[in-house]
Coordinates of C-alpha atoms and ligand atoms in Angstrom, one line a residue:
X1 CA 70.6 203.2 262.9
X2 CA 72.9 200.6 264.7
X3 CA 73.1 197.7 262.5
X4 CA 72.4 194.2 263.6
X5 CA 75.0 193.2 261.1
X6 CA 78.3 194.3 259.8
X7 CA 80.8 192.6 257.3
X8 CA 84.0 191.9 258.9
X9 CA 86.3 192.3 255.8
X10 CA 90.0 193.2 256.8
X11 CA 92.3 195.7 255.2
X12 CA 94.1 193.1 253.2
X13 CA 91.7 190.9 252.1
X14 CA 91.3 193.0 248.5
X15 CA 94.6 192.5 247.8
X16 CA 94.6 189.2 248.6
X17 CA 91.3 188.3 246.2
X18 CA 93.1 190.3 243.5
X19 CA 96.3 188.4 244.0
X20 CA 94.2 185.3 243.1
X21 CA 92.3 186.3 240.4
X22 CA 94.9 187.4 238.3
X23 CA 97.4 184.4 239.2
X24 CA 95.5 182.4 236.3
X25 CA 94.1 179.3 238.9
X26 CA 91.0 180.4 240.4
X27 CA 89.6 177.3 241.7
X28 CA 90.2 174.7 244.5
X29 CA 94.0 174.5 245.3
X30 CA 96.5 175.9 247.4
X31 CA 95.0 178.7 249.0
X32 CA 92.3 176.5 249.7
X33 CA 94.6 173.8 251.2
X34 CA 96.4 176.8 253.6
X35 CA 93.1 177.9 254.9
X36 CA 92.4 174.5 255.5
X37 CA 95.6 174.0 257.8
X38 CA 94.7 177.4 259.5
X39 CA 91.2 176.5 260.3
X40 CA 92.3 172.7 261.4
X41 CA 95.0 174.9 264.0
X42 CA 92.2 177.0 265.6
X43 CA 89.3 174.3 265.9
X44 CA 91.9 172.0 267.3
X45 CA 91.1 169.3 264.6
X46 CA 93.0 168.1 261.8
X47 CA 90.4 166.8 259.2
X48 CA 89.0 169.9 257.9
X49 CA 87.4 170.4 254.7
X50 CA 85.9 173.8 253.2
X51 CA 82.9 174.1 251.2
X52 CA 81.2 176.7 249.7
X53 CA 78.4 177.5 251.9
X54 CA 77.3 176.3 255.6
X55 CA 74.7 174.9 253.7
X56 CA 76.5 172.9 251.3
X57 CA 78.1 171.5 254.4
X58 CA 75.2 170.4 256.1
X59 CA 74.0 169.0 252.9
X60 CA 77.2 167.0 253.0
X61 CA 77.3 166.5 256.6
X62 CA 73.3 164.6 256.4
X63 CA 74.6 162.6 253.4
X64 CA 77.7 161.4 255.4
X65 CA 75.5 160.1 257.9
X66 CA 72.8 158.8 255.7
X67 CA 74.9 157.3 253.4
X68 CA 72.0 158.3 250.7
X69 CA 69.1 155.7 251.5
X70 CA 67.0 158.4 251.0
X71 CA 62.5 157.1 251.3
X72 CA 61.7 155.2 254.3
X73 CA 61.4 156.2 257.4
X74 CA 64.6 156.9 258.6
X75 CA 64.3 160.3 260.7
X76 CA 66.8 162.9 261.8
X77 CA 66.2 164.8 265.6
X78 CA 66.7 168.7 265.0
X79 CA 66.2 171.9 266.2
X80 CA 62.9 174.1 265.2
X81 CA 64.5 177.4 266.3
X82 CA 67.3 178.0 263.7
X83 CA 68.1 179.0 260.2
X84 CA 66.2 176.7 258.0
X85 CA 69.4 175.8 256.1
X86 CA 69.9 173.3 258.8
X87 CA 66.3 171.7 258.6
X88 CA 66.0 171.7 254.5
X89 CA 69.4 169.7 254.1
X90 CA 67.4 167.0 255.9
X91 CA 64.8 167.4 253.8
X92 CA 67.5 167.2 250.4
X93 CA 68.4 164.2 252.1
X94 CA 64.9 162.2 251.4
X95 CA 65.1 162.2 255.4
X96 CA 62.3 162.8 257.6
X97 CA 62.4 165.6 260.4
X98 CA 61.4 165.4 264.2
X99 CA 61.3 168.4 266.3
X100 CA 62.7 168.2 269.6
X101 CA 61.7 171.1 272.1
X102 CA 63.9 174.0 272.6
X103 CA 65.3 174.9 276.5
X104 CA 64.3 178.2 276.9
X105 CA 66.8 178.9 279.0
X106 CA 69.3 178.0 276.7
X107 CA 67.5 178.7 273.1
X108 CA 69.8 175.0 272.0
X109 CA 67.8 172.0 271.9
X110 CA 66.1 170.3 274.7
X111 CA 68.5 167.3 276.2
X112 CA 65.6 165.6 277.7
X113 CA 63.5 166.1 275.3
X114 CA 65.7 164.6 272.6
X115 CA 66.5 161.7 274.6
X116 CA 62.9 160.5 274.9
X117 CA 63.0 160.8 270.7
X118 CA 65.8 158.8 269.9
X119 CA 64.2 155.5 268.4
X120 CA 65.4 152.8 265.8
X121 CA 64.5 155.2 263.2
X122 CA 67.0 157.5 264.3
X123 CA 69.5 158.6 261.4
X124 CA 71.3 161.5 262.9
X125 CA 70.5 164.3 265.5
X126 CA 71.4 167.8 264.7
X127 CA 71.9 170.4 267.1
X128 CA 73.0 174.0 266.6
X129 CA 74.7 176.6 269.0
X130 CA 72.2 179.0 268.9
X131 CA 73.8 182.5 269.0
X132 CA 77.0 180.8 269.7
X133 CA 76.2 179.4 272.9
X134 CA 77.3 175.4 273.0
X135 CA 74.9 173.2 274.0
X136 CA 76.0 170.9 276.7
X137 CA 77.9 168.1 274.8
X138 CA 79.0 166.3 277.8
X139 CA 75.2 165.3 278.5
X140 CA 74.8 164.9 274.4
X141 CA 77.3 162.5 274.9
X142 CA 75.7 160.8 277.8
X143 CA 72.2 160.6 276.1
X144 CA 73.8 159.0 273.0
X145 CA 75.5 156.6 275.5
X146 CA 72.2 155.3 276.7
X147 CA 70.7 155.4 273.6
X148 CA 73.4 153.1 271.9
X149 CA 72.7 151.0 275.2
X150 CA 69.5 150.7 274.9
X151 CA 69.3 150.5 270.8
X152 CA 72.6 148.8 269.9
X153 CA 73.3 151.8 267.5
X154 CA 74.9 155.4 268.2
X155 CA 72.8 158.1 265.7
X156 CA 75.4 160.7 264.0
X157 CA 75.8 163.7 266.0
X158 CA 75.7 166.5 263.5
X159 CA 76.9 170.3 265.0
X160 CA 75.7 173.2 263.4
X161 CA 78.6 175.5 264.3
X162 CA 77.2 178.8 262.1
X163 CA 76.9 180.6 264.8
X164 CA 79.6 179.4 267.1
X165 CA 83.2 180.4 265.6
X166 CA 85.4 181.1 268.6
X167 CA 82.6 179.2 270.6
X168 CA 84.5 176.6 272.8
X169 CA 83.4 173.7 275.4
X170 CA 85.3 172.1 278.2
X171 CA 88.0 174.2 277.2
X172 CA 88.3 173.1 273.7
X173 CA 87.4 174.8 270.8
X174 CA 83.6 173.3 269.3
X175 CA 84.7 171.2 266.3
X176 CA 86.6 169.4 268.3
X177 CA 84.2 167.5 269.8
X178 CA 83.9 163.8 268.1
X179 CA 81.2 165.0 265.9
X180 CA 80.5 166.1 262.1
X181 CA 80.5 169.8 262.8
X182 CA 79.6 172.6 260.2
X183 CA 80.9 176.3 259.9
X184 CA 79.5 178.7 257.7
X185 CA 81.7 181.8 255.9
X186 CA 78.8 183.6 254.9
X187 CA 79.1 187.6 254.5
X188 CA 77.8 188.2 258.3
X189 CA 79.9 185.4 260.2
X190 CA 82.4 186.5 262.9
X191 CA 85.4 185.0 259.9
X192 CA 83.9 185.5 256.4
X193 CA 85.6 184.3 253.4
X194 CA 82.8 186.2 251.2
X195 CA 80.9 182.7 251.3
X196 CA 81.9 179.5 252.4
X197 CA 81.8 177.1 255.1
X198 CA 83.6 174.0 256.4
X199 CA 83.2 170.4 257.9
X200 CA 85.1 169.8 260.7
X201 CA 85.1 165.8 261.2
X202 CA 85.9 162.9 263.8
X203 CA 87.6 160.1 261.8
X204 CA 89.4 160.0 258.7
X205 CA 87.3 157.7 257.0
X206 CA 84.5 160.7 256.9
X207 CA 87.0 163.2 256.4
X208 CA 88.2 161.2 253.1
X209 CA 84.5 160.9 252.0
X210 CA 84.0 164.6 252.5
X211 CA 86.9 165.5 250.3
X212 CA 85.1 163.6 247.6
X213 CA 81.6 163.9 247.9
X214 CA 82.3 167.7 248.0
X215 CA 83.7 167.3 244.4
X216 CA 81.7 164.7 242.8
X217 CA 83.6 162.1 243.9
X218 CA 86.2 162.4 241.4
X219 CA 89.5 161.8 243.5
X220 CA 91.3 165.5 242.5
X221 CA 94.7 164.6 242.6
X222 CA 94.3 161.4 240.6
X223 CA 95.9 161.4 236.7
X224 CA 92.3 161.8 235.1
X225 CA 93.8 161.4 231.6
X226 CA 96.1 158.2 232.1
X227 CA 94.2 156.6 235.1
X228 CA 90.9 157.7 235.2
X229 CA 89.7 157.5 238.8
X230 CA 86.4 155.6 239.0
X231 CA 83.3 157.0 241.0
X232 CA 82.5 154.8 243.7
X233 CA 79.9 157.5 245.4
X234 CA 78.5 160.4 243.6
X235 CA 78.9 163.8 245.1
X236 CA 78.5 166.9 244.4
X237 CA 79.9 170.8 242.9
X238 CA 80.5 172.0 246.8
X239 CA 84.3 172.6 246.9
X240 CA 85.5 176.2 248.0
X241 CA 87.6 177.9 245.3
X242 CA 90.8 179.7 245.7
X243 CA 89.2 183.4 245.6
X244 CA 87.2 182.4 248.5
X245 CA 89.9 180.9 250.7
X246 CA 92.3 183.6 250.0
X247 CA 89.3 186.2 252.0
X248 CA 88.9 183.7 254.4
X249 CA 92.7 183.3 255.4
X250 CA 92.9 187.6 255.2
X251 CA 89.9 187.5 257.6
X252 CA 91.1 185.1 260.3
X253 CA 92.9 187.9 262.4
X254 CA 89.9 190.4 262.1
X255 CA 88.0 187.8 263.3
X256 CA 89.8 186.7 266.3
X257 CA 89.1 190.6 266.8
X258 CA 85.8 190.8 266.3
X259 CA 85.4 187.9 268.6
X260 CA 87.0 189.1 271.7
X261 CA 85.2 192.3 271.1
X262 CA 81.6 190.6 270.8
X263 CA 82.4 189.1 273.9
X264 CA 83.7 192.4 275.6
X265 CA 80.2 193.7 274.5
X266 CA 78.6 191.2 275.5
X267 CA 79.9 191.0 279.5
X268 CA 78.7 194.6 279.1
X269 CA 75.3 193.8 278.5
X270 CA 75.4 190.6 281.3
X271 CA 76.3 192.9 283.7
X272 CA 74.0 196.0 282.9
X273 CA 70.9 194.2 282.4
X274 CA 70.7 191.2 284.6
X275 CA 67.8 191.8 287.1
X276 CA 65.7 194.0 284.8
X277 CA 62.6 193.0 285.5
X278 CA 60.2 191.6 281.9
X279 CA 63.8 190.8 280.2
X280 CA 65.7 187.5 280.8
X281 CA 69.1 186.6 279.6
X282 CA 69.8 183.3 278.1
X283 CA 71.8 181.0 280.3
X284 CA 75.5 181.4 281.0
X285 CA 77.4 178.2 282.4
X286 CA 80.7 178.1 283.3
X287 CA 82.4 175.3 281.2
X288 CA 81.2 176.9 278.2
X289 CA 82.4 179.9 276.6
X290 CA 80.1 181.8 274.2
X291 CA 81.1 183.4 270.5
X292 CA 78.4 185.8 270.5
X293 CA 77.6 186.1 267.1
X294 CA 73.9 187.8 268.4
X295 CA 72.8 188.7 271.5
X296 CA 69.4 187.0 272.5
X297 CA 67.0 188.8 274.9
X298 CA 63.9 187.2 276.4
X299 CA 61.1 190.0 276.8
X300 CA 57.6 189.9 277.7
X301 CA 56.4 192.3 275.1
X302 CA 58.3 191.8 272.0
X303 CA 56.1 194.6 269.7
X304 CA 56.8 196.9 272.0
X305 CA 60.2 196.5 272.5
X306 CA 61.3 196.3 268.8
X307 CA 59.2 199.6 268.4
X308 CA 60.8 201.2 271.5
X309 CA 64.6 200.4 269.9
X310 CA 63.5 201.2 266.7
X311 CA 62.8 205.0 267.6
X312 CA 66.1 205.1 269.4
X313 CA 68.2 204.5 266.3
X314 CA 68.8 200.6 267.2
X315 CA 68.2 197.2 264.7
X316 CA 66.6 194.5 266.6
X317 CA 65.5 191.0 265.1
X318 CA 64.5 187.8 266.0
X319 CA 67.0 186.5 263.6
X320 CA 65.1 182.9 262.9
X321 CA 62.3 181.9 262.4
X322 CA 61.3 178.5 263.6
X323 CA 60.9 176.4 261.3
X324 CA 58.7 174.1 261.9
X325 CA 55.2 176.6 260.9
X326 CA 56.4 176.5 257.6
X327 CA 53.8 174.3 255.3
X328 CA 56.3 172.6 254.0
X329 CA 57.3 171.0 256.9
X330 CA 53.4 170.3 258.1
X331 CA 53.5 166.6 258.0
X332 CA 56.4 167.0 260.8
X333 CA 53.9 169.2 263.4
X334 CA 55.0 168.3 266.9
X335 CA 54.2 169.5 270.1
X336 CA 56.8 171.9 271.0
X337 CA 56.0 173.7 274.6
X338 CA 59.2 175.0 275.0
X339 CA 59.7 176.4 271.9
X340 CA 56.0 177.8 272.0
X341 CA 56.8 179.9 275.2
X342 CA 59.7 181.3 274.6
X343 CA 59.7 181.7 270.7
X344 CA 57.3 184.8 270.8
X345 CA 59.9 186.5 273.4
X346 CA 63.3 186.0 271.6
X347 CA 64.9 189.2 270.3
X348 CA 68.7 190.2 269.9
X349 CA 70.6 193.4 269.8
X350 CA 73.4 194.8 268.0
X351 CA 76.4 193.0 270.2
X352 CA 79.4 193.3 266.9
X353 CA 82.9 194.1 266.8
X354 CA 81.6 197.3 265.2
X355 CA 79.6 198.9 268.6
X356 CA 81.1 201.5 270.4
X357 CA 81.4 201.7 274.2
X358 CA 78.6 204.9 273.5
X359 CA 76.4 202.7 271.3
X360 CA 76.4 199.7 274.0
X361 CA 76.0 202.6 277.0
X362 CA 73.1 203.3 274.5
X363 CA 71.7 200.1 273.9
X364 CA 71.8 199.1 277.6
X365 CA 70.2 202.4 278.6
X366 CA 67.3 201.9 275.9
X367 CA 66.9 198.8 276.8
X368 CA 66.2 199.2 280.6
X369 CA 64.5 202.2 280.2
X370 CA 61.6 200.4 278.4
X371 CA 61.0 197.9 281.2
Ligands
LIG401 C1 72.3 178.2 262.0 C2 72.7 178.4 260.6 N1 73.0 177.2 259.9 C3 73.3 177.3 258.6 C4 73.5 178.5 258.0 C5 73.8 178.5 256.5 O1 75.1 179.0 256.3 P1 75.5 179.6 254.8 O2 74.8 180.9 254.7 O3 77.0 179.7 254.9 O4 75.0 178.6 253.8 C6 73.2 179.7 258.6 C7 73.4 181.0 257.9 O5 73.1 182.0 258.5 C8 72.8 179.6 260.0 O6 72.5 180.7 260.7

């Protein structure tokens, strides 16, 4: 079977792990700090901080912007069609969710769609680059314009990057962007540090709350013994350790690889599928450049499909979920066309580092034979 998923680990990251674990300081410190300084170089964005999940950054990233009022009704604009470790840090965050549509051509959020939701009530808007692919953050920027026109107040702009290491926009790297952007290190990511993930962020004044909320908000480098730091905001355990970091700064080169090789793959596919009539590609635009971390297909007849690549040896998923069926996020129900039409037709195939030029040939071949 061709996986869906491989783990990216390089040659040298053992070594590395077991060069930490017997140093005698596991935890946060400097390995942590020099994978810091290397991610901060590639996203083009010097106010980095690691955590120690995606998830414990988007946790983070909500509270930034919600500076804990949880109750109300303050709401936060998201995506239905991702993991639901996105939508459930909302939920952690006492804030209320609204759905905004998905562009099926795209698989990111709606543009228009959001911009008819932003209201008073608006906390934060989170958007995630589904697959890798940016949404357009020149018109995010323009919506948010109008909005702060129109409502005296610009909502937090909250990135879910996941998905989208390597992803770039306008020719710079996503995380650079003037928003509170979130990577995950999980096993499967294009860079994997084991677990872990990161906040990229705009000003320093959020990067300085990160680096505290993400340890309880203890200041770590105070003298705890002779001048106890007080706690002016309570955070949380969400730091990366040293272990971590040192996988994650062995990875960075293999991942570089097994980006450029994902998007080799991926051309591939653009080229040997496009036309095929009952399959669509998702959208390709020029001032964007993709990560690839799946490969989304559109097809009319999903059931068959997967059984059809199933027989020929190939995994196939939808990958997410949306999350907006689950019950308990029913209160939230919205009417989601978009989503509706294209959600039953989404289905990716194996596009990794670790597919051969005979596996894609094979893919491809599968693939158009079935339509
Ligand atoms: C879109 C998206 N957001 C967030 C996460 C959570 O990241 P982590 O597994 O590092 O907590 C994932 C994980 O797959 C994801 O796909």
């Amino acid at each position: 079977m061709i996986p869906l998923f491989k783990v990216a680990m390089s040659a040298e990251a053992p070594a590395a792990a077991a060069e930490v674990l017997g140093s005698g300081s596991i935890g946060q410190g400097a390995k942590v700090e020099a994978f810091e300084r290397a991610l901060a170089e590639r996203i083009g964005n010097p106010r980095v901080a690691t955590v120690n999940s995606g998830t414990s950054g988007l946790h983070l990233a909500l509270r930034l912007a919600s500076g804990h009022r949880p109750g109300g009704d303050a709401e936060v604009l998201t995506t239905p069609l991702t993991m639901e470790a996105t939508n459930w840090a909302i939920l952690a965050n006492g804030l209320r969710i609204k759905w905004v549509d998905i562009d099926p051509a795209t698989l990111n959020v709606d543009l228009d769609d959001l911009a008819r939701k932003i209201t008073p009530r608006t906390r934060a808007i989170v958007v995630v680059h589904f697959a890798g692919y940016p949404v357009d953050l020149a018109r995010l920027d323009a919506v948010l314009d109008r909005a702060e026109a129109l409502h005296g107040f610009r909502p937090q702009v909250i990135e879910d990057c996941a998905h989208a290491w390597g992803a770039t926009f306008r020719g710079a790297p996503i995380g650079s962007h003037g928003n509170v952007s979130v990577f995950s290190f999980q096993a499967i990511k294009h860079l994997t540090a084991g677990d872990g993930g990161a906040l990229a962020l705009p000003t320093d004044e959020l990067y300085r709350r990160a680096t505290l909320l993400r340890w309880f908000g203890i200041e770590r480098t105070a003298d705890r013994l002779r001048n106890p730091p007080d706690v002016a905001e309570w955070g949380y355990k969400f730091h990366m350790n040293d272990i971590n970091a040192a996988i994650g700064l062995a990875n960075l080169d293999t991942a570089q690889r097994a980006l450029e090789r994902q998007r080799a793959n991926a051309a591939y596919y653009d080229a040997e599928l496009a036309g095929v009539p009952g399959l669509e590609l998702t959208e390709r635009a020029g001032d964007r450049e993709h990560s690839f971390w799946v490969y989304p297909l559109k097809v009319d007849d999903r059931a068959g499909f997967m059984k059809r690549m199933d027989e020929a040896g190939i995994m196939v998923s939808n990958v997410h979920e949306r999350n907006d069926l689950h019950s308990c996020v029913r209160e939230y129900a919205a009417d989601l066309p978009g989503l509706d039409r294209v959600a039953p037709r989404v289905v990716c195939v194996p596009v990794g580092w670790w597919v051969t030029d005979e596996q894609r040939a094979h893919i491809a071949a599968t693939v158009r034979q079935g339509w």
